[in-house]
XYZ file of C-alpha atoms in Angstrom:
562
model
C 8.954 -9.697 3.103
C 6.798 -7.683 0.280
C 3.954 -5.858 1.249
C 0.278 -6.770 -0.206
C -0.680 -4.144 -2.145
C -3.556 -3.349 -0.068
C -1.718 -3.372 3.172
C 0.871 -0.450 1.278
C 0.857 3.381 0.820
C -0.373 3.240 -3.083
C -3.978 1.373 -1.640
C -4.628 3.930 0.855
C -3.809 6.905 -1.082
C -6.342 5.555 -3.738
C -9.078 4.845 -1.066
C -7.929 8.952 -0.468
C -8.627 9.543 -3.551
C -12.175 7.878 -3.907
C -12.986 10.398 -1.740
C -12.899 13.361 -4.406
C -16.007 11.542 -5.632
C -17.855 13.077 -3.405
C -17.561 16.518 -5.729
C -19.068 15.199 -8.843
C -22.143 13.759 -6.308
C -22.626 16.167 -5.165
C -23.097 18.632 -8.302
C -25.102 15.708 -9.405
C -27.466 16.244 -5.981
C -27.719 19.743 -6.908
C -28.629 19.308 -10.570
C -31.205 16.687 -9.206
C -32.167 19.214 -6.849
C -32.476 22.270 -9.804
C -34.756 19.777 -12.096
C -36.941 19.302 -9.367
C -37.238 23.321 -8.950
C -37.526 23.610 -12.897
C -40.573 20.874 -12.889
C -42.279 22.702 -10.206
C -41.687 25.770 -12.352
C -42.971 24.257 -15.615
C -46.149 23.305 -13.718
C -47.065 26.750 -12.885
C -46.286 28.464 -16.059
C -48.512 25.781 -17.847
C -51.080 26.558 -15.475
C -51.059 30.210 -16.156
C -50.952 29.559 -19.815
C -53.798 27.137 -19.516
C -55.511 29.759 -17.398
C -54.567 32.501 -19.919
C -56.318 30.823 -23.064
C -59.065 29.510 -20.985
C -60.055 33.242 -20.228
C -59.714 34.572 -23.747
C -62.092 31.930 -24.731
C -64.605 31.983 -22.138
C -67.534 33.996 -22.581
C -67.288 34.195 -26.528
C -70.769 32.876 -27.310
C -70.173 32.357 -30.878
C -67.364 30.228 -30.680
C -69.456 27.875 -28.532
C -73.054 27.808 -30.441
C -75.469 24.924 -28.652
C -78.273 24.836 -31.152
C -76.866 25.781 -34.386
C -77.886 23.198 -37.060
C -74.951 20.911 -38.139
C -73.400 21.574 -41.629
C -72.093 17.731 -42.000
C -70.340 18.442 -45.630
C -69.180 21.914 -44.253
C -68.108 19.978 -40.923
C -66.346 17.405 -42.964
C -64.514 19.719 -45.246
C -63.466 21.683 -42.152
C -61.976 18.417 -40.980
C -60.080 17.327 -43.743
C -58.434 21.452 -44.512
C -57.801 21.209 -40.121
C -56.243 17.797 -40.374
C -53.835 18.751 -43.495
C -52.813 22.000 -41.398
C -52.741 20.348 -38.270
C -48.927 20.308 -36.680
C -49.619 16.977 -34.649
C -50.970 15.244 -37.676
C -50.776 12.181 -35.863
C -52.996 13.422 -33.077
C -55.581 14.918 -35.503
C -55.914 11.823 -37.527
C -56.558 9.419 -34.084
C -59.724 11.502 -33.094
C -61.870 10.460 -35.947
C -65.476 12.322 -36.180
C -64.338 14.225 -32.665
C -62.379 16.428 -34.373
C -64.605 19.307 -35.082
C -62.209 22.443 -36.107
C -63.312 25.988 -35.565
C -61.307 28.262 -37.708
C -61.876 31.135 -35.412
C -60.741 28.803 -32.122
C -58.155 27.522 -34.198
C -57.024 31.006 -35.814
C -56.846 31.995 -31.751
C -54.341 29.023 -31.028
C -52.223 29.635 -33.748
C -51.639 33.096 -32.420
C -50.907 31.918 -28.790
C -48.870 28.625 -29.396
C -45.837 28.151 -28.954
C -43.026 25.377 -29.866
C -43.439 22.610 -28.041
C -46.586 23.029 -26.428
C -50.141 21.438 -27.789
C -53.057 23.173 -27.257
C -56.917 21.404 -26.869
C -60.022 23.038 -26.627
C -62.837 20.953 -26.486
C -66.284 21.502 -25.524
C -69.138 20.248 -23.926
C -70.291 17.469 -25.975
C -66.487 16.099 -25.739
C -65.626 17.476 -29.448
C -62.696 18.574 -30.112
C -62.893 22.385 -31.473
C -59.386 23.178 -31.874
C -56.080 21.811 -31.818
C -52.871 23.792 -32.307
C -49.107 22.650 -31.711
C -47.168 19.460 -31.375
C -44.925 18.106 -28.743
C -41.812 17.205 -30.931
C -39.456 19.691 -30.424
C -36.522 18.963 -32.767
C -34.255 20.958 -30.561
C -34.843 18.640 -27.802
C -33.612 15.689 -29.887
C -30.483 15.659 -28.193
C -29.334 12.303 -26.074
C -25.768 12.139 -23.656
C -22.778 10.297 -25.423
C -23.276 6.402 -24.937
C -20.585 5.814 -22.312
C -22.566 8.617 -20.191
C -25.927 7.554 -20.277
C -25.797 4.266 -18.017
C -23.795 6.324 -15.610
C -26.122 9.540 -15.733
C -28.945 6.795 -15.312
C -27.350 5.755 -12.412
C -26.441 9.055 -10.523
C -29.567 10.752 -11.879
C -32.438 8.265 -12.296
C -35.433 9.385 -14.559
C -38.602 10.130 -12.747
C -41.223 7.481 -12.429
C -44.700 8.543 -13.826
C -47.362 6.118 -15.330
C -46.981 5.505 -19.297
C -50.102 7.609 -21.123
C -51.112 7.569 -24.989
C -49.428 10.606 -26.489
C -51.274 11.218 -29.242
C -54.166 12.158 -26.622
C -55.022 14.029 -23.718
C -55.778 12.109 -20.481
C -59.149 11.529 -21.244
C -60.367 12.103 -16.716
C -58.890 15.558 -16.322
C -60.806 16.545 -19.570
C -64.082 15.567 -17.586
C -63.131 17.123 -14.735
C -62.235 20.165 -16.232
C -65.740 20.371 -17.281
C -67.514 19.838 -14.103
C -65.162 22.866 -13.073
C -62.327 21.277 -11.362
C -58.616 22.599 -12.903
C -55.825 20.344 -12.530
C -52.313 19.346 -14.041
C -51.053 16.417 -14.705
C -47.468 13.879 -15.123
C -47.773 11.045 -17.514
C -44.466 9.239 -19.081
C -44.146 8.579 -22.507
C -41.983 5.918 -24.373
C -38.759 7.439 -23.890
C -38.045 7.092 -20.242
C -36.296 10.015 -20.003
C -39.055 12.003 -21.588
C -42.103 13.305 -19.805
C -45.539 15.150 -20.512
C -47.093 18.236 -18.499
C -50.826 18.625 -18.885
C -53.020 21.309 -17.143
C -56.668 21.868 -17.915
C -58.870 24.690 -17.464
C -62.627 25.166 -17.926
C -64.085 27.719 -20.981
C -67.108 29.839 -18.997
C -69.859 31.468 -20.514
C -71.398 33.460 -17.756
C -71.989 30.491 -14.907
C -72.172 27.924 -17.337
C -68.678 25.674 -18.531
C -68.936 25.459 -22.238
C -65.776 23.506 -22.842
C -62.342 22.954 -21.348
C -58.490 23.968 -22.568
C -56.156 21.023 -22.046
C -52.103 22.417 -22.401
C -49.179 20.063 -22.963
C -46.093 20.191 -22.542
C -43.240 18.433 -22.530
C -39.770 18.198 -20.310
C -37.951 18.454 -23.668
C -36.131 22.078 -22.288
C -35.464 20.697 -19.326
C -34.329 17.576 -20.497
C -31.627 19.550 -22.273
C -30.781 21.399 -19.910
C -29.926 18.340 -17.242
C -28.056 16.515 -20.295
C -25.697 19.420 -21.164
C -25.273 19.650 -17.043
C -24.839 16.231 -16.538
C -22.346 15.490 -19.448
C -20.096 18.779 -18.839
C -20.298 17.801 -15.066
C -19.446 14.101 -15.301
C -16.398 14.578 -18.491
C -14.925 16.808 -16.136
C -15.272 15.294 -12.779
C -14.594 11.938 -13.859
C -11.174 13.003 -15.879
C -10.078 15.567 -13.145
C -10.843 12.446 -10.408
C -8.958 9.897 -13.026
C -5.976 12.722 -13.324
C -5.916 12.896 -9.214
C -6.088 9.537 -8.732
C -2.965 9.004 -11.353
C -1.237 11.371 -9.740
C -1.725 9.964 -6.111
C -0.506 7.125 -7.327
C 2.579 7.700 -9.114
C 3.317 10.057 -5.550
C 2.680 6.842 -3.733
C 4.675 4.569 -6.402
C 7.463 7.259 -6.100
C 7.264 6.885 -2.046
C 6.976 3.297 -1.852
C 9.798 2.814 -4.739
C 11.860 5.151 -2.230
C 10.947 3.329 0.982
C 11.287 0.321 -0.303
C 14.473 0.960 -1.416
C 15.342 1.939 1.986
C 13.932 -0.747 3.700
C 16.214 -3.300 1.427
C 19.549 -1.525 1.483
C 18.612 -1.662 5.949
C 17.829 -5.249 5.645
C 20.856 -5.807 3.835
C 22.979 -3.680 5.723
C 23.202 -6.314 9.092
C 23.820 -9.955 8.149
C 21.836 -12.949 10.366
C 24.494 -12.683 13.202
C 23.492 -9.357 13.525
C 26.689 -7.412 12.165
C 26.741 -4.498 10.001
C 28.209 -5.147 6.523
C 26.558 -2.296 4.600
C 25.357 1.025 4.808
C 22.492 2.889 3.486
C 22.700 4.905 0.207
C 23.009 9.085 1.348
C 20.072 10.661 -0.613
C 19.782 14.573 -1.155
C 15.927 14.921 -0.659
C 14.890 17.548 2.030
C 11.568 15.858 3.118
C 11.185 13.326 5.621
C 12.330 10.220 3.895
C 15.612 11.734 3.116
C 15.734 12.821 6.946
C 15.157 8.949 7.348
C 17.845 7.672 5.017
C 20.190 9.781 6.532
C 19.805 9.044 10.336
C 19.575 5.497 9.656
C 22.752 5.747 7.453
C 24.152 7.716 10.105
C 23.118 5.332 12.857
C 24.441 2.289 11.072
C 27.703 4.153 10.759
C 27.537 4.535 14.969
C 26.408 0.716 15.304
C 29.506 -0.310 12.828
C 32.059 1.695 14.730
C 30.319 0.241 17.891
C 30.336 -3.336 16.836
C 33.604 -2.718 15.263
C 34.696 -2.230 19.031
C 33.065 -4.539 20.757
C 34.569 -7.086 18.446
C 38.281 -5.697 18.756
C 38.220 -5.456 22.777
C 38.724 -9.116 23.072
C 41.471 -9.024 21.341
C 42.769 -5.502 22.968
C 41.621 -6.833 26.286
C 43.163 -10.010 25.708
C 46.127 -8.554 24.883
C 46.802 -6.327 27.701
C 46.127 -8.734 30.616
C 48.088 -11.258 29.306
C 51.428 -8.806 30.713
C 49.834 -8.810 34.018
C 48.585 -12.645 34.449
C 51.732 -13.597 33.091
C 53.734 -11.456 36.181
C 51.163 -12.736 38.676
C 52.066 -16.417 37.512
C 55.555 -16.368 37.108
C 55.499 -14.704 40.488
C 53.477 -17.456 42.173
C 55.693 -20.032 40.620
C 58.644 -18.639 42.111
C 57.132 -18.507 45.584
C 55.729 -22.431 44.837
C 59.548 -23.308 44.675
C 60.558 -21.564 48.103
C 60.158 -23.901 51.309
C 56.850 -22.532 52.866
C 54.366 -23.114 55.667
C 51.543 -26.043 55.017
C 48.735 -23.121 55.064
C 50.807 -20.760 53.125
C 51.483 -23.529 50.092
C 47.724 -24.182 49.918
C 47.233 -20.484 49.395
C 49.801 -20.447 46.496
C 47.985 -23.520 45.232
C 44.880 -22.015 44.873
C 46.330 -18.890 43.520
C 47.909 -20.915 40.839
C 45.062 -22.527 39.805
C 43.023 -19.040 40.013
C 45.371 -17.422 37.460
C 45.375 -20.860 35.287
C 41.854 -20.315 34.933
C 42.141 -16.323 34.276
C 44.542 -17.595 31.103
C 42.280 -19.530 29.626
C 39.686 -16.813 30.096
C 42.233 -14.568 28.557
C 43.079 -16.870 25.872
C 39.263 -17.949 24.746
C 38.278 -14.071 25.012
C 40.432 -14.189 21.703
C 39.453 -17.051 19.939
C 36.344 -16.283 18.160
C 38.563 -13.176 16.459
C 41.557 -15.242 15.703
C 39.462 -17.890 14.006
C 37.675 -15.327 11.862
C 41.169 -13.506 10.925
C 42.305 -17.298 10.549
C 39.222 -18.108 7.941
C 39.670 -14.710 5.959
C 43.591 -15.012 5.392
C 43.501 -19.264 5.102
C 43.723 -20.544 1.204
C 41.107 -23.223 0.588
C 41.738 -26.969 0.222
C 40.163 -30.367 -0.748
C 40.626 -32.561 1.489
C 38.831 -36.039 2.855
C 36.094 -34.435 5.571
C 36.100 -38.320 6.282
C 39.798 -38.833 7.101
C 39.672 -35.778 9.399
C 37.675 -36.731 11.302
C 38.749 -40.228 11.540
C 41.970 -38.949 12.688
C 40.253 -35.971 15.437
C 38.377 -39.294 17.012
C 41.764 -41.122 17.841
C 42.864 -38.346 19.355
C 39.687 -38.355 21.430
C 39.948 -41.549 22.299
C 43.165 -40.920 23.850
C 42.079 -37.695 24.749
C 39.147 -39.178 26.846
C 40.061 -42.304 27.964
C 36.720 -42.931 30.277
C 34.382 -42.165 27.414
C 33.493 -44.060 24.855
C 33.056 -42.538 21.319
C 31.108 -45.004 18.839
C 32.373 -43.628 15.297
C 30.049 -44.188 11.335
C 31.791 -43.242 8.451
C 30.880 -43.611 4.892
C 33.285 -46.540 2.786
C 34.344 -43.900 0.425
C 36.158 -40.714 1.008
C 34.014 -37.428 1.313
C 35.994 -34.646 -0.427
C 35.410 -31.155 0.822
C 36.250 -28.033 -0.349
C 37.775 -25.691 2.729
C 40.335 -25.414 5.741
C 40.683 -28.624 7.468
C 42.353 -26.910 10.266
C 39.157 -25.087 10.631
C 36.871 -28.325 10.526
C 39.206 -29.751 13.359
C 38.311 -26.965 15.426
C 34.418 -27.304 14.826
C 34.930 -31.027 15.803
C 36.632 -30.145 18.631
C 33.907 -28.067 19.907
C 31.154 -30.471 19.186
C 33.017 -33.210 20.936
C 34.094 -31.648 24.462
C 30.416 -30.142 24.644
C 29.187 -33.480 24.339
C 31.468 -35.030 26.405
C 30.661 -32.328 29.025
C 26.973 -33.280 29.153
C 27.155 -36.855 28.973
C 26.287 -38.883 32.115
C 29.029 -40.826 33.751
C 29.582 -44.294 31.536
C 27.490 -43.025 28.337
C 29.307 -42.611 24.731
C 29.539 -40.211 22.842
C 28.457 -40.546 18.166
C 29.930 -39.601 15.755
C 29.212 -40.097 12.613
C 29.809 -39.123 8.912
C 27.269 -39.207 6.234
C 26.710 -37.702 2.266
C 23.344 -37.177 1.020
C 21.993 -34.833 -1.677
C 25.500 -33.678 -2.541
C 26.114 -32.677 1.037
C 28.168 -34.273 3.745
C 26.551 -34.634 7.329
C 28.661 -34.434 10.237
C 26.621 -35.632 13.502
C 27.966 -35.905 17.006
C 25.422 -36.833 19.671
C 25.131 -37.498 23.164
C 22.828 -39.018 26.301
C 22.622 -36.151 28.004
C 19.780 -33.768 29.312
C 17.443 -32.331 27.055
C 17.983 -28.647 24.998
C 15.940 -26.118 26.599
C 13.272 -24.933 24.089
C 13.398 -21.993 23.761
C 17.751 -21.697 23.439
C 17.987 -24.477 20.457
C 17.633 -21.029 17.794
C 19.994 -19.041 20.281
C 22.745 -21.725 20.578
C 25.372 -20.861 18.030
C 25.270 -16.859 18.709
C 28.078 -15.047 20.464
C 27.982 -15.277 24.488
C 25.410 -17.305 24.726
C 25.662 -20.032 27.346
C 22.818 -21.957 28.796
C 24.436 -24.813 31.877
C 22.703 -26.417 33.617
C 25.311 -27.418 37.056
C 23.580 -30.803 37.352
C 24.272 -32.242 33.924
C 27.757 -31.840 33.333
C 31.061 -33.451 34.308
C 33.567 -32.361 37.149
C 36.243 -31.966 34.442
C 33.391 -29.685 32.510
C 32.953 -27.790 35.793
C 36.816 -26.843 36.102
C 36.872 -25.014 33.041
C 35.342 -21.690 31.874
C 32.926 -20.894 29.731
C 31.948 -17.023 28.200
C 29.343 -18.827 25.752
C 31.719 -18.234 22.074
C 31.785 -22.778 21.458
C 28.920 -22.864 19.542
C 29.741 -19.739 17.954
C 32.876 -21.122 16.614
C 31.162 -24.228 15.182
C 28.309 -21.321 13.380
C 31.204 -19.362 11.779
C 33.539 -22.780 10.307
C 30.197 -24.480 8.771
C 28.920 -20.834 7.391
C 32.913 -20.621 6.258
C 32.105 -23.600 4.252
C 28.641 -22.658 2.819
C 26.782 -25.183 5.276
C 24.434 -24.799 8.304
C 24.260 -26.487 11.602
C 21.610 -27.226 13.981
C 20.595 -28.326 17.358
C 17.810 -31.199 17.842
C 16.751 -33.372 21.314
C 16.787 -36.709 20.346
C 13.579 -39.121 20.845
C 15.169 -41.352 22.759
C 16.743 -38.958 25.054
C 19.842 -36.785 24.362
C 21.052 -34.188 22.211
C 21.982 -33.947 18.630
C 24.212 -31.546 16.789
C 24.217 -31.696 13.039
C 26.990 -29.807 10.346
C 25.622 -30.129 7.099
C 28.269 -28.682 4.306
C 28.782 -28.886 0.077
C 31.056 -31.392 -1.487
C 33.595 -30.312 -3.661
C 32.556 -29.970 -7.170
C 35.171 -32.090 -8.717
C 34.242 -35.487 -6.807
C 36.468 -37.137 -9.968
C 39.955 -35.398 -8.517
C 42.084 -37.559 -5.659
C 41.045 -35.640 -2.125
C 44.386 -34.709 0.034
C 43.954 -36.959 3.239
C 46.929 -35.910 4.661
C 45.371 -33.299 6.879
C 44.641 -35.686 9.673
C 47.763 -36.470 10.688
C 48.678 -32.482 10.258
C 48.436 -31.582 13.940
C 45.064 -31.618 14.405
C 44.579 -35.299 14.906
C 44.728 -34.238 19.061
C 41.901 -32.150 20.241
C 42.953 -28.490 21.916
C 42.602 -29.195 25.881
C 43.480 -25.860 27.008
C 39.982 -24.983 25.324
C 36.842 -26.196 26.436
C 33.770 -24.787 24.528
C 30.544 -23.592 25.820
C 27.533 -26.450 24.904
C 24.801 -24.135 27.084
């Protein structure tokens, strides 16, 4: 039977594997864990910085003048030179009238500004005095290969802050920076994986706040940094996990290949009756498969000798109490013939019929072993299966005179390829095991039968029902199942060491057919022998084989039914 594939080694050893996954999550929970840190970082150095310009403006009265009378040509040429120079033209151009440069404020910035950072100063009236800086950083144009970014996505998921205007800063901390009140600030832009940092400071002059600093930033630096992280983390990871997982799995296609190999050349090795007929390949691997090959080669060697022995004492035990019986027998014969007392013949009597019974003991311990050696050395034959056993039925008939046998055979002749000595034999054995178990006045069927290019052979009888759970055990070696109340007295005389059955098994397998046991609806037993016709059905079939000495069924062997 084949294994599913996730019931085998190669399955498991991949779920094994999934669980190197847990390195590259883990480096990804730490780089999480480091951007986190670097945010909370950013925050306070854009703080300081905020706090830094905030104080280098504050109390500087003239960049702050209240009631100075307003130049508008000078203000509007200011503009226009401030707006050309601007980095963040985009940002200067959106503020309109607002934007109200001060070269010295602006001078200031320029000194103090950095790449990627913007820098506001506004005052009280909400005008914006300087403006120095953009937030495009062309170094932090950088995005992960496409095959990594729905994956980085996944394992690292951008932070969720609400979408501002970028061109602007958040227009509430600006007022509260004026009323005194520093903050920072998150707010998303329209790349998702992009964020702005704002923190705003008030401008002092003495106690009073004469305008506010507003830095940005962006996480451009740190965006880098994760992306360069993330994709050396996850090209690596994934191809060291992909090269693992490979190489678990050709291991466990190796292992499986090897134990599957096993498994077949073991099923292989012992046939359905059990015997050993093979042996297991000797491997030279040192690790605990090859210690498995080789004690199950070695103990199919031991079974083989074993079964080799078992099967050869019949014959050896046969053999050597044959000497003996034979003594005993001739013995009692002799003293049959002398004149003795009434008691004493009566004793000899039974003795006789002890040691007639101890031959056929002796005789049927044998026959499974001669009919095997009998198969292997016989030369195959068509002949008519039909005219055997037309001819083995007469000779039941006479054979049996109280029973009746009722006998179906097909008009035309059934041509068989095999040893019709051999088929005899099976007949034989199907017929006296019916005969045993039939009640007192019942017949006993035969009948003969071809359909889809196979001839049926089917002798049944009236007697008591198969036992359930013996109908798959029937036809194997020593098996006998009797029940004392359904058979015949002349069924009870003889003796049985369960090898009937067994005989018909081995002539139908002979033959390349099957046979099986069935109860009958109507009450009784059915034993069907289903073999191949010859191929040639055109050539003349020998029917000579009936009248060949086995027209007469063997009495001095009675077969084992259960």
């Amino acid at each position: 039977m084949r294994t599913r594939f996730y019931h085998g080694i190669r399955f498991r050893l991949a779920l094994v594997a999934l669980a190197l996954l847990a390195l590259p999550l883990l480096a990804v929970h730490y780089i999480a864990s480091m951007e986190s840190f670097l945010r909370a970082s950013q925050e306070r150095a854009i703080g300081a910085t905020a706090r830094a310009v905030a104080a280098a403006l504050s109390d500087r009265p003239t960049l702050f003048e209240r009631g100075a009378p307003l130049d508008e040509e000078g203000e509007e040429r200011r503009r226009i030179v401030a707006l050309f120079a601007a980095a963040d033209t985009d940002a200067a151009a959106s503020l309109g009238t607002a934007y109200v440069p001060s070269e010295e404020i602006e001078r200031f910035l320029a000194i103090m500004g950095r790449a990627g950072e913007r820098v506001w100063v506004v005052d009280a009236r909400s005008r914006v005095r300087g403006l120095s800086g953009s937030l495009r950083d062309p170094a932090a144009a950088r995005t992960l290969v496409n095959w990594l970014k729905p994956v980085a996505a996944l394992v690292v998921p951008a932070p969720s802050y609400p979408v501002g205007d970028e061109t602007l800063p958040v227009r509430s901390q600006i007022d509260r920076a004026l009323i005194g009140v520093s903050s920072t600030q998150w707010r998303a832009t329209r790349d998702r994986d992009v964020a702005i940092l704002s923190a705003a400071q008030p401008v002092f002059l003495g106690d009073d706040i004469v305008g506010a600093v507003v830095v940005e930033e962006t996480t451009g630096a740190i965006q880098i940094l994760r992306q360069d992280a993330l994709e050396k983390l996850l090209a690596v990871t994934l191809a060291v996990v992909a090269a693992a997982l490979a190489i678990l799995l050709a291991f466990a296609g190796r292992l499986t290949t090897r134990i599957g190999r096993l498994h077949a050349e073991a099923e292989a090795a012992i046939d359905a009756q059990g015997r050993v007929r093979g042996a297991i390949t000797a491997t030279s691997a040192r690790d605990e498969i090859g210690d498995l090959s080789r004690t199950t080669g070695a103990m199919l060697a031991r079974l083989r000798d074993y079964n080799a022995y078992l099967e050869a004492m019949a014959s050896r035990l046969s053999h050597e109490l044959r000497t003996p019986v034979a003594v005993v027998r001739s013995s009692l014969d002799n003293l049959a013939a002398e004149p003795l007392a009434g008691n004493a013949r009566v004793y000899v009597e039974r003795a006789l019929e002890g040691v007639r019974r101890l031959a056929r003991l002796i005789s049927r311990l044998s026959e499974a072993t001669r009919l095997e050696r009998l198969l292997e050395s016989a030369e195959r034959e068509r002949f008519d299966l039909a005219a055997v056993v037309r001819g083995c039925v007469e000779g039941y008939r006479a054979a049996y005179p109280a029973r009746a046998f009722d006998l179906a055979l097909p008009a035309s002749p059934v041509p068989v390829q095999g040893v019709p000595d051999a088929f005899a034999q099976l007949l034989d054995k199907l017929v006296e095991n019916a005969h045993d178990f039939a009640p007192e006045g019942s017949g006993v069927r035969v009948s003969l039968d071809v359909a889809d290019d196979r001839a049926c052979l089917a002798v049944e009888n009236d007697g008591p029902p198969l036992p359930d759970a013996m109908v798959q055990r029937l036809f194997d070696s020593m098996v006998s199942v009797r029940d004392a109340g359904g058979r015949t007295a002349a069924a009870d005389a003889g003796a049985h060491l369960g090898l009937g059955l067994y005989i018909v098994r081995l002539v139908a397998e002979y033959h390349g057919g099957s046979v099986r046991a069935a109860n009958r609806a109507q009450g009784g037993v059915r034993f069907e022998v289903r073999v191949p016709l010859a191929e040639d059905r055109g050539q003349a079939p020998i029917a000579a084989g009936a009248e060949s000495g086995i027209a007469l069924p063997n009495m001095g062997s009675v077969p084992d039914f259960r």
